[in-house]
PDB file of C-alpha atoms in Angstrom:
ATOM      1  CA  UNK W  21       3.699  41.295  12.338  1.00  0.00           C
ATOM      2  CA  UNK W  22       3.185  40.051  15.887  1.00  0.00           C
ATOM      3  CA  UNK W  23       5.252  37.384  17.615  1.00  0.00           C
ATOM      4  CA  UNK W  24       2.224  35.080  17.509  1.00  0.00           C
ATOM      5  CA  UNK W  25       1.836  35.546  13.746  1.00  0.00           C
ATOM      6  CA  UNK W  26       5.549  34.947  13.244  1.00  0.00           C
ATOM      7  CA  UNK W  27       5.357  31.761  15.314  1.00  0.00           C
ATOM      8  CA  UNK W  28       2.353  30.503  13.344  1.00  0.00           C
ATOM      9  CA  UNK W  29       4.137  31.191  10.064  1.00  0.00           C
ATOM     10  CA  UNK W  30       7.232  29.346  11.250  1.00  0.00           C
ATOM     11  CA  UNK W  31       5.147  26.411  12.470  1.00  0.00           C
ATOM     12  CA  UNK W  32       3.449  26.253   9.077  1.00  0.00           C
ATOM     13  CA  UNK W  33       6.893  26.189   7.448  1.00  0.00           C
ATOM     14  CA  UNK W  34       7.815  23.204   9.623  1.00  0.00           C
ATOM     15  CA  UNK W  35       4.471  21.617   8.799  1.00  0.00           C
ATOM     16  CA  UNK W  36       5.285  21.890   5.097  1.00  0.00           C
ATOM     17  CA  UNK W  37       8.602  20.109   5.657  1.00  0.00           C
ATOM     18  CA  UNK W  38       6.834  17.357   7.603  1.00  0.00           C
ATOM     19  CA  UNK W  39       4.352  16.897   4.754  1.00  0.00           C
ATOM     20  CA  UNK W  40       7.223  16.694   2.267  1.00  0.00           C
ATOM     21  CA  UNK W  41       9.036  14.052   4.298  1.00  0.00           C
ATOM     22  CA  UNK W  42       5.805  12.098   4.885  1.00  0.00           C
ATOM     23  CA  UNK W  43       5.118  12.065   1.151  1.00  0.00           C
ATOM     24  CA  UNK W  44       8.727  11.137   0.400  1.00  0.00           C
ATOM     25  CA  UNK W  45       8.622   8.136   2.717  1.00  0.00           C
ATOM     26  CA  UNK W  46       5.279   7.023   1.263  1.00  0.00           C
ATOM     27  CA  UNK W  47       6.692   7.322  -2.259  1.00  0.00           C
ATOM     28  CA  UNK W  48       9.726   5.248  -1.251  1.00  0.00           C
ATOM     29  CA  UNK W  49       7.484   2.527   0.154  1.00  0.00           C
ATOM     30  CA  UNK W  50       5.518   2.403  -3.092  1.00  0.00           C
ATOM     31  CA  UNK W  51       8.675   2.033  -5.173  1.00  0.00           C
ATOM     32  CA  UNK W  52      10.834  -0.410  -3.214  1.00  0.00           C
ATOM     33  CA  UNK W  53      10.823  -4.162  -3.013  1.00  0.00           C
ATOM     34  CA  UNK W  54      12.922  -4.737   0.117  1.00  0.00           C
ATOM     35  CA  UNK W  55      10.396  -5.551   2.844  1.00  0.00           C
ATOM     36  CA  UNK W  56      12.710  -4.525   5.668  1.00  0.00           C
ATOM     37  CA  UNK W  57      13.235  -1.084   4.154  1.00  0.00           C
ATOM     38  CA  UNK W  58       9.509  -0.792   3.433  1.00  0.00           C
ATOM     39  CA  UNK W  59       8.795  -1.457   7.099  1.00  0.00           C
ATOM     40  CA  UNK W  60      11.308   1.190   8.198  1.00  0.00           C
ATOM     41  CA  UNK W  61       9.967   3.803   5.776  1.00  0.00           C
ATOM     42  CA  UNK W  62       6.376   2.996   6.722  1.00  0.00           C
ATOM     43  CA  UNK W  63       7.256   3.483  10.381  1.00  0.00           C
ATOM     44  CA  UNK W  64       8.948   6.802   9.618  1.00  0.00           C
ATOM     45  CA  UNK W  65       5.982   8.000   7.568  1.00  0.00           C
ATOM     46  CA  UNK W  66       3.634   7.106  10.426  1.00  0.00           C
ATOM     47  CA  UNK W  67       5.801   9.099  12.842  1.00  0.00           C
ATOM     48  CA  UNK W  68       5.696  12.074  10.460  1.00  0.00           C
ATOM     49  CA  UNK W  69       1.915  11.758  10.222  1.00  0.00           C
ATOM     50  CA  UNK W  70       1.627  11.896  14.011  1.00  0.00           C
ATOM     51  CA  UNK W  71       3.900  14.952  14.098  1.00  0.00           C
ATOM     52  CA  UNK W  72       1.742  16.623  11.454  1.00  0.00           C
ATOM     53  CA  UNK W  73      -1.406  16.085  13.503  1.00  0.00           C
ATOM     54  CA  UNK W  74       0.262  17.351  16.669  1.00  0.00           C
ATOM     55  CA  UNK W  75       1.635  20.452  14.976  1.00  0.00           C
ATOM     56  CA  UNK W  76      -1.721  21.223  13.357  1.00  0.00           C
ATOM     57  CA  UNK W  77      -3.290  21.158  16.836  1.00  0.00           C
ATOM     58  CA  UNK W  78      -0.647  23.563  18.131  1.00  0.00           C
ATOM     59  CA  UNK W  79      -1.282  25.958  15.248  1.00  0.00           C
ATOM     60  CA  UNK W  80      -5.028  25.813  15.849  1.00  0.00           C
ATOM     61  CA  UNK W  81      -4.496  26.373  19.586  1.00  0.00           C
ATOM     62  CA  UNK W  82      -2.715  29.601  18.657  1.00  0.00           C
ATOM     63  CA  UNK W  83      -5.789  30.522  16.576  1.00  0.00           C
ATOM     64  CA  UNK W  84      -3.717  30.134  13.440  1.00  0.00           C
ATOM     65  CA  UNK W  85      -4.696  28.786  10.054  1.00  0.00           C
ATOM     66  CA  UNK W  86      -3.081  25.556   8.961  1.00  0.00           C
ATOM     67  CA  UNK W  87      -1.805  25.989   5.411  1.00  0.00           C
TER      68      UNK W  87
END
């Protein structure tokens, strides 16, 4: 396995964690009634979404497949 392949695999592992946290924040928003907490969790999910998009671009730049 090349260093590039290893890096792509590790980036995909991080991407999976970002997806999990994004989904977790979205689930929290759907199940809570406190508007202040909803706003915080929505903001955090939006930040995760931006990170996901950025990381997907990095993986594609390395000619990797986003999984």
